[in-house]
Amino acid sequence: MTEIRLVLKADGTTEPFDSSKLKNSLTKSDASDVLANEITAKIEKNLKKVTSTDEIYKTAYKLLKKTKNKTAARYSMKRTILDMGPTGFPFEKFVAKIFAEKKYKTMVGIMLDGFCTDHEIDVIAEDEDDLLFCEVKFHNDLKTKTDTRVALYVKARFDDLKEKEYDLFDKRMKPTKGIVITNTGFTTSAEKYAKCVGLGMISWDYPKKGNLYDLIAETKLQPITSLTTLSKNDKKRLIEEGIIVCRDLLSNKQILSTIGLGKNKSNKILTEAKEVCSY
Amino acid sequence: MTEIRLVLKADGTTEPFDSSKLKNSLTKSDASDVLANEITAKIEKNLKKVTSTDEIYKTAYKLLKKTKNKTAARYSMKRTILDMGPTGFPFEKFVAKIFAEKKYKTMVGIMLDGFCTDHEIDVIAEDEDDLLFCEVKFHNDLKTKTDTRVALYVKARFDDLKEKEYDLFDKRMKPTKGIVITNTGFTTSAEKYAKCVGLGMISWDYPKKGNLYDLIAETKLQPITSLTTLSKNDKKRLIEEGIIVCRDLLSNKQILSTIGLGKNKSNKILTEAKEVCSY
C-alpha cells in the first residue's frame, strides 16, 4: 500500500493529494490528455510527505513550459494576474477590457453622486439591459480572501446609488446590479451574504460558471505579465503606458522602442506575444 | 510687524498659529485661565517659522506636567488612548466601560446571526430604551481617519441585523441603532453618509456634543496608559490582565505585585492612580 501524500494549501490546511484534480487543472488549461497524464504522473512520483500547492504548481508549470509555451502561459494565469500588482489599477483596466470584449461599454474610476454621498465606482459596464457597477478588489497575496466587509460596503454603496438615474454612455438609466470582482477568492460568509442580498461576485473560481478564469478563457485576453520574454521592469513600464494585454502590444508595437528596448529583444517579445495571443 | 508662524498639521497642511486655539485646548483640559495663558505665551515665544502640532502638543504637555499632573494627564488623553494599541481590543473594552458607566449593560465581541449571515459586534450596549450595536475602529495613527467604507459596511451589517430579535441581557429585542466609534476622526464624506442614513458616529471630537472626549470627561474613566509612573511594558502586562482604567487598578491593587513590581514602585503607581482618578 502506498503512503498518503498530503498537499499543503494556501490557507494552511492540508488534504490528500488527488491526481485527478491536478490533471483537471492541466487539461482545463489546454494541455492534451496525454500531456496532462504525463505531467501528473511525474509530479506524483516525486511528491514528498507534505508538498505545498505552490510547489506542485511550480513544478507543473516548469514541465508544461518544456513542452508548450502557450499552455504554460494559460496555466500560470492566476500568478500572471498577481504580477499586475502591486497597485490594483492595471487589474481594474483588465476587468474593463473583459467587459468590453463581451460587448459592454465601459468606464474606469468614475465618481458618482449617490443619495447620501458620492462614491467611486471602479468599473462601470453597460449593455442594452444592464448597467453594472463593479468594485474590483485586487490582492497581492493569493492567501488574502475578499471578506464579508467588502460585500457589505459594496451592498450599502449600491443601495445609496440604485434609486438614482445616471447619464452614462449617452443614456439615462439606473444601475441594475452591483458586483464585486477579485483576483483571489471570497470567504464563505461573503459568498453567503452576497447571494442572499443579490450582489454579484466573481473570483478566480466563483461562481462555478462565469468565473474570472472562464471570462479570460472566453475573451482570450492574455495579460502582458504572462510574457516570459519581458523583464519585470519592462512589464511595469508597459503597464504604465497602458499596455495591459498582449493584443494592446501587438496593435502598438513601437511602444517597445519607446520604453528603450532594442530591435532583437523587441522581435523576441513580439514573437512570444503573437504565439500567446493566437489561441 | 511680527512674522506669521505656521503650524504643520498631521495631514501635512499648514495654517497660521492661532494662540486662542491652543489656549482653548488647555482650558478644556482643566487648566486655569492663568495657567493656559502662561503656557500659550511661552510656546508662542519659542515658535519656529514652521512648527508641527506634535511639537506644540509635546511642549504644552511638558509645561503642564511641571505644574499639574492631573491636568497634563487629561490633556494627553488622545495619545493615552493611542497607547492602548497596537491591537484594538483594549479600546473596545474601554468603550464598553464608558457605556457601563452610563448605566448600560454591555457585552464585547459577540457573534450574532443576521438575516443573511453572521456578524461580530464589537460592543453591544443596552438600556431600557436602546439596544446599540457598536463597531469600534481603533487606529494606531492619529492621521488615519475612519472612512466611508467603514460607515457603509456598518450600515449594511446593521440592515442585516435590524429586523431580527435577539435574546440579550435577559430580554428579547431588536437593535435600535448602529454606531461607529473611533479613536481618531472621520472623513467628511463618512460623516455626511452616516448622518444621512441615521448611523451613529463618535470620534474624538465628533459630534460636537457627546464625542469621545466628552464621554471620557463625563464618566471620569482614566485609562491606565495615562499613568507616567508605569513603564510601557507594565502597561502592556496590566492591559493583558484586563486592567484598562485607573479605577480597575485601585480596586485590584495586588495585581502590581502579580506582574512583578516591588513595593516602592507599586506605591508610587498607586499614588499617581489615586491622583489621576480623583478628578
XYZ file of C-alpha atoms in Angstrom, chain A:
279
model
C 0.000 0.000 0.000
C 1.359 3.427 -0.841
C 1.523 6.081 1.846
C -0.907 9.033 1.565
C 0.771 12.180 0.299
C -0.549 15.479 1.649
C -0.984 18.775 -0.121
C -0.461 21.924 1.956
C -2.914 24.548 0.705
C -2.503 28.320 0.702
C -4.835 28.675 3.697
C -2.619 26.420 5.818
C -4.832 23.337 5.736
C -3.809 20.022 4.174
C -5.636 17.442 2.123
C -4.604 14.159 0.492
C -3.043 14.606 -2.963
C -5.661 13.950 -5.604
C -4.126 13.274 -9.017
C -7.429 13.858 -10.824
C -7.564 17.444 -9.523
C -4.119 18.229 -10.884
C -4.944 16.518 -14.164
C -8.153 18.520 -14.485
C -6.407 21.818 -13.907
C -3.916 20.897 -16.616
C -6.480 19.850 -19.219
C -8.561 22.930 -18.332
C -5.577 24.987 -19.443
C -5.478 23.284 -22.861
C -2.926 20.564 -22.148
C -3.824 17.405 -24.036
C -4.954 14.386 -22.026
C -1.703 12.609 -22.812
C 0.404 15.572 -21.692
C -1.701 16.123 -18.554
C -1.344 12.437 -17.606
C 2.360 12.524 -18.219
C 2.939 15.627 -16.062
C 0.635 14.393 -13.307
C 2.461 11.089 -13.151
C 5.849 12.795 -12.975
C 4.725 15.044 -10.119
C 3.032 12.240 -8.203
C 6.204 10.195 -8.349
C 8.257 12.967 -6.763
C 5.842 14.066 -4.028
C 7.193 14.472 -0.502
C 5.120 13.533 2.543
C 3.740 17.069 2.518
C 4.020 19.227 -0.599
C 2.624 22.730 -0.915
C 0.201 23.577 -3.729
C 2.719 26.265 -4.627
C 5.476 23.698 -5.211
C 3.158 21.453 -7.202
C 2.086 24.409 -9.288
C 5.640 25.491 -9.991
C 6.761 22.003 -10.996
C 3.724 21.543 -13.253
C 4.437 24.919 -14.831
C 8.071 24.013 -15.479
C 7.088 20.711 -17.077
C 4.438 22.414 -19.205
C 6.857 25.099 -20.279
C 9.290 22.448 -21.523
C 6.638 21.287 -23.928
C 4.226 24.038 -24.787
C 4.682 27.751 -24.083
C 1.057 28.605 -24.816
C -0.399 26.106 -22.371
C 2.067 27.079 -19.663
C 1.122 30.740 -20.036
C -2.508 29.892 -19.520
C -1.866 27.582 -16.610
C 0.005 30.361 -14.874
C -2.831 32.888 -15.324
C -3.521 33.235 -11.608
C 0.086 34.284 -10.992
C 0.089 36.364 -14.145
C -2.692 38.479 -12.727
C -0.843 38.718 -9.422
C 2.076 40.201 -11.388
C -0.178 43.085 -12.426
C 0.231 44.470 -8.874
C 1.265 45.985 -6.549
C -1.470 48.544 -7.272
C -4.929 47.363 -8.276
C -5.314 49.758 -11.191
C -3.982 47.524 -14.025
C -6.344 44.767 -12.865
C -9.253 47.235 -12.954
C -8.354 48.100 -16.532
C -8.082 44.397 -17.323
C -11.564 43.781 -15.924
C -12.901 46.660 -18.042
C -11.265 45.075 -21.101
C -13.018 41.787 -20.359
C -16.395 43.559 -20.291
C -15.511 45.490 -23.465
C -14.691 42.193 -25.165
C -18.144 40.980 -24.169
C -19.673 43.997 -25.964
C -20.242 46.174 -22.924
C -19.437 49.879 -22.944
C -17.097 50.544 -20.022
C -15.628 53.289 -17.844
C -12.999 53.040 -15.107
C -12.731 55.003 -11.830
C -15.852 57.170 -12.025
C -17.192 59.312 -9.162
C -20.978 59.342 -8.900
C -23.347 61.129 -6.533
C -25.427 58.733 -4.503
C -28.471 59.633 -2.434
C -26.348 60.369 0.657
C -22.789 60.898 -0.589
C -20.549 60.371 -3.614
C -18.808 57.110 -4.428
C -16.037 55.967 -6.723
C -17.049 53.094 -8.976
C -14.036 51.073 -10.151
C -15.596 49.743 -13.358
C -18.947 50.632 -14.908
C -20.200 48.316 -17.664
C -23.303 48.913 -19.733
C -25.139 46.978 -22.420
C -28.726 47.140 -23.585
C -30.167 45.513 -20.488
C -27.703 46.143 -17.719
C -25.779 48.882 -16.005
C -23.250 47.101 -13.798
C -21.379 48.886 -11.006
C -18.263 46.859 -10.185
C -15.949 47.061 -7.197
C -12.624 45.498 -8.160
C -10.584 44.122 -5.254
C -7.008 43.311 -6.110
C -4.961 41.398 -3.529
C -1.191 40.996 -3.778
C -1.349 37.704 -1.954
C -3.392 34.714 -3.128
C -3.995 33.781 0.510
C -5.933 37.001 1.186
C -9.607 36.417 0.550
C -12.119 39.170 -0.084
C -14.300 39.138 3.021
C -17.821 39.980 4.191
C -16.908 43.583 4.991
C -16.216 44.214 1.321
C -19.507 42.584 0.309
C -21.281 44.684 2.966
C -19.855 48.037 1.899
C -20.448 47.330 -1.775
C -24.065 46.452 -0.943
C -24.559 49.649 1.101
C -22.903 51.698 -1.643
C -25.157 50.136 -4.267
C -28.179 50.901 -2.054
C -27.072 54.527 -1.961
C -26.822 54.644 -5.770
C -29.600 52.384 -7.022
C -32.561 54.732 -6.859
C -30.883 57.464 -8.873
C -30.618 57.759 -12.627
C -27.268 58.443 -14.245
C -26.279 59.892 -17.605
C -23.735 57.391 -18.795
C -22.866 56.320 -22.334
C -25.413 58.758 -23.842
C -28.234 57.153 -21.951
C -30.098 57.850 -18.745
C -30.535 54.803 -16.546
C -30.492 53.311 -13.065
C -27.823 50.770 -12.122
C -29.151 47.218 -12.324
C -26.551 45.272 -10.341
C -23.567 45.697 -8.026
C -20.697 43.248 -8.484
C -17.505 42.527 -6.549
C -14.655 41.164 -8.666
C -11.471 39.874 -7.061
C -8.299 38.146 -8.270
C -8.246 35.801 -5.257
C -11.244 34.192 -3.553
C -14.136 35.081 -1.259
C -14.730 33.912 2.289
C -17.687 31.540 2.628
C -19.536 34.126 4.667
C -19.031 36.785 1.979
C -20.431 34.416 -0.683
C -23.387 33.571 1.527
C -24.178 37.204 2.243
C -23.826 38.323 -1.381
C -26.064 35.526 -2.643
C -28.671 36.456 -0.033
C -28.762 40.172 -0.946
C -28.382 39.686 -4.706
C -24.897 41.108 -5.049
C -22.796 39.740 -7.903
C -19.474 38.101 -7.012
C -16.744 36.970 -9.370
C -13.454 35.459 -8.268
C -10.892 33.190 -9.823
C -13.180 30.196 -9.415
C -16.502 31.641 -8.246
C -19.218 31.207 -9.384
C -18.803 27.737 -10.883
C -19.614 29.096 -14.332
C -18.699 32.575 -15.498
C -15.837 32.995 -13.044
C -12.723 35.022 -13.800
C -10.915 32.041 -15.307
C -13.870 31.345 -17.609
C -14.103 35.010 -18.622
C -10.418 35.161 -19.519
C -10.647 31.906 -21.470
C -13.788 33.088 -23.246
C -12.468 36.547 -24.162
C -8.967 35.243 -24.865
C -7.434 38.269 -23.218
C -3.860 37.497 -22.206
C -2.218 39.955 -19.757
C 1.230 41.090 -20.880
C 2.527 39.928 -17.490
C 2.319 36.397 -18.928
C 5.106 37.068 -21.434
C 8.291 35.340 -20.292
C 10.464 37.391 -22.667
C 9.608 40.583 -20.766
C 11.558 41.525 -17.633
C 9.710 42.595 -14.510
C 10.754 46.170 -15.159
C 9.638 46.081 -18.821
C 6.221 44.826 -17.706
C 5.978 47.669 -15.213
C 6.906 50.244 -17.873
C 4.415 48.828 -20.380
C 1.595 48.792 -17.834
C 2.357 52.430 -17.030
C 1.953 53.116 -20.745
C -1.495 51.486 -20.676
C -0.437 48.215 -22.309
C -2.353 45.620 -20.308
C -2.932 42.670 -22.656
C -0.872 41.078 -25.441
C -3.275 42.460 -28.016
C -2.517 46.036 -26.862
C 1.135 45.315 -27.538
C 0.546 43.845 -30.983
C -1.509 46.867 -32.037
C 1.104 49.253 -30.654
C 4.423 47.590 -31.481
C 6.537 50.755 -31.480
C 5.910 51.104 -27.721
C 8.763 48.615 -27.189
C 11.330 51.002 -28.653
C 9.673 53.873 -26.740
C 10.464 52.104 -23.473
C 14.040 51.629 -24.692
C 14.169 48.042 -25.955
C 16.416 47.100 -28.885
C 15.270 45.537 -32.138
C 16.368 41.986 -31.343
C 14.741 41.964 -27.928
C 11.564 43.551 -29.327
C 11.282 40.880 -32.030
C 11.545 38.108 -29.469
C 8.841 39.726 -27.368
C 6.512 40.225 -30.331
C 7.020 36.633 -31.433
C 6.000 35.403 -27.984
C 3.057 37.834 -27.853
C 1.805 36.532 -31.191
C 2.070 32.941 -30.008
C 0.320 33.652 -26.730
C -2.442 35.716 -28.332
C -3.184 33.206 -31.025
C -5.227 30.676 -29.101
